[in-house]
Amino acid sequence: MNNTYVLIGILTMSLITIFLRFIPFIFLSNKKEYKTLNYLSKVLPSAIMGMLVIYCLKDINFESTRNFVPALIATLVTATSYLYKRNTLLSIISGTMTYMTLLQFVFN
Amino acid sequence: MKDTFKKGFIDTLPVMTGYLVLGAGFGILMSTNGFSFIHSLLMSVFIYAGSLQYLGITLLSSGASIISIALSSFLVNARHILYGVSMFSKYKNTGKMKPYLIYALTDETYSLVSSSNNKDYFFIVSLLDHIYWILGTIFGSLISNIISINTEGLDFVLTALFIVIFIEQWLTSKDNFSAITGLVLTTLCLIIFGKNNFLIPSMILIVSSLLLFRKKGNDNE
Protein backbone atom coordinates (compact mmCIF):
# COMPACT_ATOMS: atom_id res chain seq x y z
CA MET A 1 0.00 0.00 0.00
CA ASN A 2 1.25 3.47 -0.91
CA ASN A 3 2.19 5.14 2.37
CA THR A 4 1.99 8.72 1.08
CA TYR A 5 -1.51 8.15 -0.32
CA VAL A 6 -2.71 6.65 2.98
CA LEU A 7 -1.21 9.53 4.99
CA ILE A 8 -2.81 12.15 2.72
CA GLY A 9 -6.11 10.29 3.01
CA ILE A 10 -5.90 10.25 6.82
CA LEU A 11 -4.93 13.94 6.86
CA THR A 12 -7.91 14.80 4.62
CA MET A 13 -10.36 12.94 6.86
CA SER A 14 -8.87 14.54 9.97
CA LEU A 15 -8.90 18.10 8.66
CA ILE A 16 -12.46 17.89 7.36
CA THR A 17 -13.75 16.34 10.58
CA ILE A 18 -11.97 18.99 12.67
CA PHE A 19 -13.30 21.72 10.36
CA LEU A 20 -16.87 20.42 10.75
CA ARG A 21 -16.58 20.39 14.54
CA PHE A 22 -15.22 23.96 14.57
CA ILE A 23 -17.60 25.48 11.96
CA PRO A 24 -20.28 26.71 14.39
CA PHE A 25 -17.70 28.25 16.72
CA ILE A 26 -16.11 30.17 13.84
CA PHE A 27 -19.08 31.18 11.69
CA LEU A 28 -22.03 31.42 14.01
CA SER A 29 -22.43 35.14 13.36
CA ASN A 30 -23.86 34.87 9.85
CA LYS A 31 -27.58 34.15 10.23
CA LYS A 32 -28.34 33.00 6.68
CA GLU A 33 -25.51 30.51 6.41
CA TYR A 34 -26.30 29.31 9.87
CA LYS A 35 -29.85 28.42 8.82
CA THR A 36 -28.69 26.37 5.85
CA LEU A 37 -26.02 24.68 7.98
CA ASN A 38 -28.49 23.92 10.69
CA TYR A 39 -30.97 22.54 8.18
CA LEU A 40 -28.38 20.36 6.46
CA SER A 41 -26.93 19.00 9.68
CA LYS A 42 -30.45 18.01 10.69
CA VAL A 43 -31.55 16.26 7.47
CA LEU A 44 -28.24 14.97 6.10
CA PRO A 45 -27.45 12.28 8.71
CA SER A 46 -30.36 9.97 7.91
CA ALA A 47 -29.94 10.43 4.13
CA ILE A 48 -26.22 9.70 4.42
CA MET A 49 -26.78 6.67 6.64
CA GLY A 50 -29.22 5.35 4.03
CA MET A 51 -26.55 5.92 1.42
CA LEU A 52 -23.90 4.18 3.51
CA VAL A 53 -26.07 1.12 4.15
CA ILE A 54 -26.42 0.72 0.37
CA TYR A 55 -22.70 1.42 -0.07
CA CYS A 56 -21.84 -1.40 2.35
CA LEU A 57 -24.15 -3.81 0.58
CA LYS A 58 -22.91 -2.87 -2.91
CA ASP A 59 -21.07 -6.17 -3.45
CA ILE A 60 -24.24 -8.21 -3.20
CA ASN A 61 -25.10 -10.06 -6.40
CA PHE A 62 -27.29 -13.00 -7.31
CA GLU A 63 -24.74 -15.13 -9.13
CA SER A 64 -24.46 -17.52 -6.18
CA THR A 65 -26.28 -17.85 -2.84
CA ARG A 66 -23.02 -17.04 -1.02
CA ASN A 67 -23.09 -13.55 -2.51
CA PHE A 68 -26.39 -12.46 -1.03
CA VAL A 69 -27.89 -14.88 1.53
CA PRO A 70 -25.39 -14.24 4.41
CA ALA A 71 -25.61 -10.45 3.97
CA LEU A 72 -29.40 -10.57 3.80
CA ILE A 73 -29.78 -12.72 6.94
CA ALA A 74 -27.20 -10.69 8.89
CA THR A 75 -28.95 -7.45 7.90
CA LEU A 76 -32.26 -8.86 9.16
CA VAL A 77 -30.65 -10.03 12.43
CA THR A 78 -29.07 -6.61 13.01
CA ALA A 79 -32.26 -4.71 12.21
CA THR A 80 -34.75 -6.87 14.11
CA SER A 81 -32.55 -7.19 17.20
CA TYR A 82 -32.20 -3.42 17.24
CA LEU A 83 -35.94 -2.87 16.83
CA TYR A 84 -36.57 -5.13 19.83
CA LYS A 85 -33.73 -4.16 22.18
CA ARG A 86 -32.50 -0.73 20.98
CA ASN A 87 -28.99 -1.81 22.04
CA THR A 88 -26.35 -0.68 19.52
CA LEU A 89 -23.53 -2.93 20.63
CA LEU A 90 -25.72 -6.04 20.94
CA SER A 91 -27.05 -5.61 17.40
CA ILE A 92 -23.64 -4.93 15.88
CA ILE A 93 -22.11 -7.98 17.56
CA SER A 94 -24.98 -10.36 16.77
CA GLY A 95 -25.23 -9.18 13.15
CA THR A 96 -21.49 -9.49 12.58
CA MET A 97 -21.27 -12.91 14.29
CA THR A 98 -24.16 -14.15 12.12
CA TYR A 99 -22.45 -12.91 8.97
CA MET A 100 -19.04 -14.38 9.88
CA THR A 101 -20.55 -17.74 10.86
CA LEU A 102 -22.60 -18.00 7.68
CA LEU A 103 -19.68 -17.00 5.48
CA GLN A 104 -17.06 -19.18 7.16
CA PHE A 105 -19.05 -22.31 8.03
CA VAL A 106 -22.30 -22.48 6.08
CA PHE A 107 -21.68 -20.93 2.67
CA ASN A 108 -17.94 -21.65 2.56
CA MET B 1 -12.47 18.12 40.80
CA LYS B 2 -12.16 14.66 42.38
CA ASP B 3 -15.93 14.27 42.61
CA THR B 4 -16.32 15.51 39.05
CA PHE B 5 -13.77 12.95 37.90
CA LYS B 6 -15.64 10.17 39.68
CA LYS B 7 -18.96 11.25 38.16
CA GLY B 8 -17.37 11.56 34.72
CA PHE B 9 -15.82 8.12 34.98
CA ILE B 10 -19.07 6.45 36.05
CA ASP B 11 -21.10 8.26 33.37
CA THR B 12 -18.68 7.23 30.65
CA LEU B 13 -18.72 3.50 31.51
CA PRO B 14 -21.27 2.64 28.79
CA VAL B 15 -19.21 4.65 26.28
CA MET B 16 -16.10 2.78 27.48
CA THR B 17 -17.67 -0.59 26.60
CA GLY B 18 -18.77 0.62 23.19
CA TYR B 19 -15.52 2.41 22.32
CA LEU B 20 -13.29 -0.44 23.46
CA VAL B 21 -15.22 -2.97 21.36
CA LEU B 22 -15.65 -0.76 18.26
CA GLY B 23 -12.11 0.62 18.63
CA ALA B 24 -10.73 -2.93 18.80
CA GLY B 25 -12.82 -3.92 15.77
CA PHE B 26 -11.35 -0.97 13.92
CA GLY B 27 -7.78 -1.92 14.91
CA ILE B 28 -8.29 -5.54 13.80
CA LEU B 29 -9.80 -4.54 10.45
CA MET B 30 -7.01 -2.05 9.79
CA SER B 31 -4.35 -4.71 10.38
CA THR B 32 -6.09 -7.36 8.30
CA ASN B 33 -6.41 -4.86 5.46
CA GLY B 34 -2.67 -4.30 5.51
CA PHE B 35 -2.45 -0.93 7.25
CA SER B 36 0.28 -0.32 9.82
CA PHE B 37 -0.20 0.22 13.54
CA ILE B 38 0.83 3.86 13.09
CA HIS B 39 -1.95 4.41 10.53
CA SER B 40 -4.55 3.03 12.94
CA LEU B 41 -3.22 5.15 15.78
CA LEU B 42 -3.10 8.33 13.67
CA MET B 43 -6.70 7.79 12.60
CA SER B 44 -8.01 7.21 16.11
CA VAL B 45 -6.12 10.16 17.58
CA PHE B 46 -6.75 12.70 14.82
CA ILE B 47 -9.95 11.72 13.01
CA TYR B 48 -11.61 10.31 16.13
CA ALA B 49 -14.95 9.58 14.45
CA GLY B 50 -16.02 5.93 14.33
CA SER B 51 -18.19 5.73 11.21
CA LEU B 52 -15.72 7.70 9.10
CA GLN B 53 -12.74 5.65 10.30
CA TYR B 54 -14.47 2.39 9.38
CA LEU B 55 -15.51 3.84 6.05
CA GLY B 56 -11.94 5.09 5.64
CA ILE B 57 -10.65 1.50 5.67
CA THR B 58 -12.86 0.67 2.69
CA LEU B 59 -12.07 3.92 0.88
CA LEU B 60 -8.30 3.78 1.38
CA SER B 61 -7.93 0.09 0.58
CA SER B 62 -9.94 0.48 -2.62
CA GLY B 63 -7.75 3.44 -3.62
CA ALA B 64 -10.57 6.00 -3.64
CA SER B 65 -9.64 9.48 -4.89
CA ILE B 66 -8.80 12.17 -2.33
CA ILE B 67 -11.83 14.13 -3.56
CA SER B 68 -14.21 11.30 -2.79
CA ILE B 69 -12.50 10.80 0.58
CA ALA B 70 -13.00 14.51 1.32
CA LEU B 71 -16.65 14.50 0.20
CA SER B 72 -17.41 11.35 2.18
CA SER B 73 -15.79 12.84 5.29
CA PHE B 74 -17.84 15.98 4.93
CA LEU B 75 -21.15 14.20 4.48
CA VAL B 76 -20.65 11.40 7.01
CA ASN B 77 -19.63 13.88 9.70
CA ALA B 78 -21.89 16.82 8.76
CA ARG B 79 -23.98 16.04 11.84
CA HIS B 80 -21.12 17.33 14.01
CA ILE B 81 -22.13 20.87 13.01
CA LEU B 82 -25.33 20.35 14.93
CA TYR B 83 -23.44 19.35 18.09
CA GLY B 84 -21.33 22.48 17.81
CA VAL B 85 -24.37 24.69 17.31
CA SER B 86 -25.96 23.07 20.33
CA MET B 87 -22.87 23.39 22.59
CA PHE B 88 -22.01 26.90 21.38
CA SER B 89 -22.99 28.78 24.54
CA LYS B 90 -21.94 26.06 27.01
CA TYR B 91 -18.43 25.95 25.55
CA LYS B 92 -18.18 29.74 25.29
CA ASN B 93 -16.25 30.38 28.51
CA THR B 94 -14.22 27.23 28.85
CA GLY B 95 -10.89 29.02 28.36
CA LYS B 96 -7.84 26.96 27.45
CA MET B 97 -9.80 23.71 27.21
CA LYS B 98 -12.10 25.08 24.50
CA PRO B 99 -10.20 23.94 21.38
CA TYR B 100 -9.82 20.42 22.76
CA LEU B 101 -13.47 20.24 23.83
CA ILE B 102 -14.58 21.18 20.30
CA TYR B 103 -12.03 18.83 18.72
CA ALA B 104 -13.18 15.85 20.79
CA LEU B 105 -16.94 16.38 20.43
CA THR B 106 -18.16 12.98 19.18
CA ASP B 107 -21.73 11.63 19.16
CA GLU B 108 -21.25 9.79 22.46
CA THR B 109 -19.42 12.65 24.18
CA TYR B 110 -22.11 15.05 23.05
CA SER B 111 -24.81 12.81 24.52
CA LEU B 112 -23.13 13.18 27.95
CA VAL B 113 -21.86 16.77 28.01
CA SER B 114 -25.07 18.23 26.60
CA SER B 115 -26.83 17.63 29.91
CA SER B 116 -24.16 19.28 32.10
CA ASN B 117 -22.93 22.80 32.86
CA ASN B 118 -19.63 21.98 34.54
CA LYS B 119 -16.54 22.70 32.47
CA ASP B 120 -14.33 20.25 34.36
CA TYR B 121 -16.93 17.60 33.63
CA PHE B 122 -16.86 18.56 29.91
CA PHE B 123 -13.11 18.08 29.87
CA ILE B 124 -13.02 14.81 31.83
CA VAL B 125 -15.74 13.17 29.74
CA SER B 126 -14.15 14.33 26.46
CA LEU B 127 -10.70 13.10 27.46
CA LEU B 128 -11.84 9.75 28.91
CA ASP B 129 -13.90 8.93 25.80
CA HIS B 130 -10.95 9.80 23.55
CA ILE B 131 -8.66 7.57 25.65
CA TYR B 132 -11.10 4.62 25.50
CA TRP B 133 -11.24 4.90 21.71
CA ILE B 134 -7.45 5.00 21.39
CA LEU B 135 -6.98 2.10 23.85
CA GLY B 136 -9.53 0.01 21.94
CA THR B 137 -7.66 0.69 18.70
CA ILE B 138 -4.28 -0.23 20.22
CA PHE B 139 -5.75 -3.41 21.72
CA GLY B 140 -7.31 -4.42 18.37
CA SER B 141 -4.09 -3.79 16.43
CA LEU B 142 -2.00 -5.77 18.94
CA ILE B 143 -4.37 -8.72 19.24
CA SER B 144 -4.54 -9.23 15.48
CA ASN B 145 -0.74 -9.33 15.34
CA ILE B 146 -0.46 -11.88 18.13
CA ILE B 147 -3.18 -14.39 17.42
CA SER B 148 -4.33 -15.13 13.92
CA ILE B 149 -8.09 -15.16 13.76
CA ASN B 150 -10.15 -15.86 10.68
CA THR B 151 -11.61 -12.41 10.19
CA GLU B 152 -13.50 -13.18 6.99
CA GLY B 153 -16.78 -11.29 7.23
CA LEU B 154 -15.66 -9.02 10.10
CA ASP B 155 -16.17 -6.03 7.83
CA PHE B 156 -19.89 -6.48 8.47
CA VAL B 157 -19.26 -4.45 11.67
CA LEU B 158 -19.45 -1.34 9.50
CA THR B 159 -22.65 -2.43 7.76
CA ALA B 160 -24.25 -3.29 11.10
CA LEU B 161 -23.16 0.05 12.59
CA PHE B 162 -24.77 1.99 9.76
CA ILE B 163 -27.95 -0.11 9.84
CA VAL B 164 -28.32 0.57 13.56
CA ILE B 165 -27.73 4.33 13.23
CA PHE B 166 -30.11 4.43 10.25
CA ILE B 167 -32.91 2.70 12.20
CA GLU B 168 -32.32 4.88 15.26
CA GLN B 169 -32.59 8.03 13.12
CA TRP B 170 -35.65 6.63 11.38
CA LEU B 171 -37.38 5.96 14.69
CA THR B 172 -36.54 9.30 16.28
CA SER B 173 -37.25 11.67 13.40
CA LYS B 174 -40.66 13.04 12.57
CA ASP B 175 -40.11 13.10 8.86
CA ASN B 176 -38.44 10.22 7.01
CA PHE B 177 -38.20 12.06 3.69
CA SER B 178 -34.42 12.41 3.87
CA ALA B 179 -33.87 8.78 4.93
CA ILE B 180 -35.89 7.58 1.95
CA THR B 181 -34.12 10.08 -0.33
CA GLY B 182 -30.78 8.60 0.71
CA LEU B 183 -31.82 4.99 0.12
CA VAL B 184 -33.60 5.56 -3.18
CA LEU B 185 -31.10 7.93 -4.83
CA THR B 186 -28.12 5.78 -3.85
CA THR B 187 -29.77 2.61 -5.18
CA LEU B 188 -30.56 4.44 -8.43
CA CYS B 189 -26.96 5.67 -8.75
CA LEU B 190 -25.65 2.17 -8.01
CA ILE B 191 -27.73 0.80 -10.88
CA ILE B 192 -26.83 3.62 -13.27
CA PHE B 193 -23.13 4.22 -12.48
CA GLY B 194 -22.05 0.79 -11.20
CA LYS B 195 -20.48 -0.07 -7.87
CA ASN B 196 -17.14 1.68 -8.45
CA ASN B 197 -18.46 5.11 -9.40
CA PHE B 198 -21.75 5.71 -7.65
CA LEU B 199 -20.68 7.35 -4.39
CA ILE B 200 -19.96 10.89 -5.65
CA PRO B 201 -23.08 11.18 -7.89
CA SER B 202 -25.15 9.87 -4.96
CA MET B 203 -23.80 12.51 -2.59
CA ILE B 204 -24.33 15.34 -5.07
CA LEU B 205 -27.88 14.20 -5.83
CA ILE B 206 -28.75 13.76 -2.14
CA VAL B 207 -27.54 17.22 -1.08
CA SER B 208 -29.17 18.96 -4.05
CA SER B 209 -32.53 17.27 -3.59
CA LEU B 210 -32.52 17.98 0.15
CA LEU B 211 -31.83 21.65 -0.60
CA LEU B 212 -34.39 21.70 -3.40
CA PHE B 213 -37.18 20.13 -1.37
CA ARG B 214 -36.35 22.07 1.76
CA LYS B 215 -39.47 22.64 3.79
CA LYS B 216 -39.94 26.10 5.29
CA GLY B 217 -40.93 24.78 8.70
CA ASN B 218 -37.66 22.86 9.09
CA ASP B 219 -35.56 25.98 9.50
CA ASN B 220 -36.52 27.21 12.90
CA GLU B 221 -37.08 24.09 14.94
mmCIF file of N, CA and C in Angstrom, chain B residues 41 44-45 129-139:
data_model
loop_
_atom_site.group_PDB
_atom_site.id
_atom_site.type_symbol
_atom_site.label_atom_id
_atom_site.label_comp_id
_atom_site.label_asym_id
_atom_site.label_seq_id
_atom_site.Cartn_x
_atom_site.Cartn_y
_atom_site.Cartn_z
ATOM 1 N N LEU B 41 -3.356 4.221 14.666
ATOM 2 C CA LEU B 41 -3.223 5.146 15.781
ATOM 3 C C LEU B 41 -3.488 6.583 15.343
ATOM 4 N N SER B 44 -7.215 7.117 14.886
ATOM 5 C CA SER B 44 -8.010 7.209 16.113
ATOM 6 C C SER B 44 -7.708 8.455 16.923
ATOM 7 N N VAL B 45 -6.459 8.940 16.844
ATOM 8 C CA VAL B 45 -6.123 10.164 17.579
ATOM 9 C C VAL B 45 -6.679 11.394 16.849
ATOM 10 N N ASP B 129 -13.358 9.571 26.994
ATOM 11 C CA ASP B 129 -13.898 8.927 25.799
ATOM 12 C C ASP B 129 -12.818 8.777 24.726
ATOM 13 N N HIS B 130 -12.036 9.830 24.545
ATOM 14 C CA HIS B 130 -10.953 9.802 23.553
ATOM 15 C C HIS B 130 -9.949 8.694 23.901
ATOM 16 N N ILE B 131 -9.606 8.602 25.200
ATOM 17 C CA ILE B 131 -8.663 7.568 25.652
ATOM 18 C C ILE B 131 -9.226 6.160 25.413
ATOM 19 N N TYR B 132 -10.506 5.946 25.722
ATOM 20 C CA TYR B 132 -11.104 4.619 25.495
ATOM 21 C C TYR B 132 -10.970 4.215 24.035
ATOM 22 N N TRP B 133 -11.267 5.169 23.161
ATOM 23 C CA TRP B 133 -11.241 4.896 21.715
ATOM 24 C C TRP B 133 -9.830 4.513 21.265
ATOM 25 N N ILE B 134 -8.835 5.273 21.766
ATOM 26 C CA ILE B 134 -7.451 4.998 21.392
ATOM 27 C C ILE B 134 -6.995 3.647 21.967
ATOM 28 N N LEU B 135 -7.353 3.389 23.236
ATOM 29 C CA LEU B 135 -6.981 2.103 23.852
ATOM 30 C C LEU B 135 -7.594 0.932 23.092
ATOM 31 N N GLY B 136 -8.863 1.054 22.713
ATOM 32 C CA GLY B 136 -9.529 0.006 21.938
ATOM 33 C C GLY B 136 -8.771 -0.269 20.644
ATOM 34 N N THR B 137 -8.394 0.821 19.958
ATOM 35 C CA THR B 137 -7.662 0.688 18.697
ATOM 36 C C THR B 137 -6.330 -0.037 18.905
ATOM 37 N N ILE B 138 -5.582 0.397 19.940
ATOM 38 C CA ILE B 138 -4.281 -0.228 20.219
ATOM 39 C C ILE B 138 -4.476 -1.720 20.517
ATOM 40 N N PHE B 139 -5.467 -2.024 21.363
ATOM 41 C CA PHE B 139 -5.749 -3.408 21.720
ATOM 42 C C PHE B 139 -6.061 -4.234 20.462
#
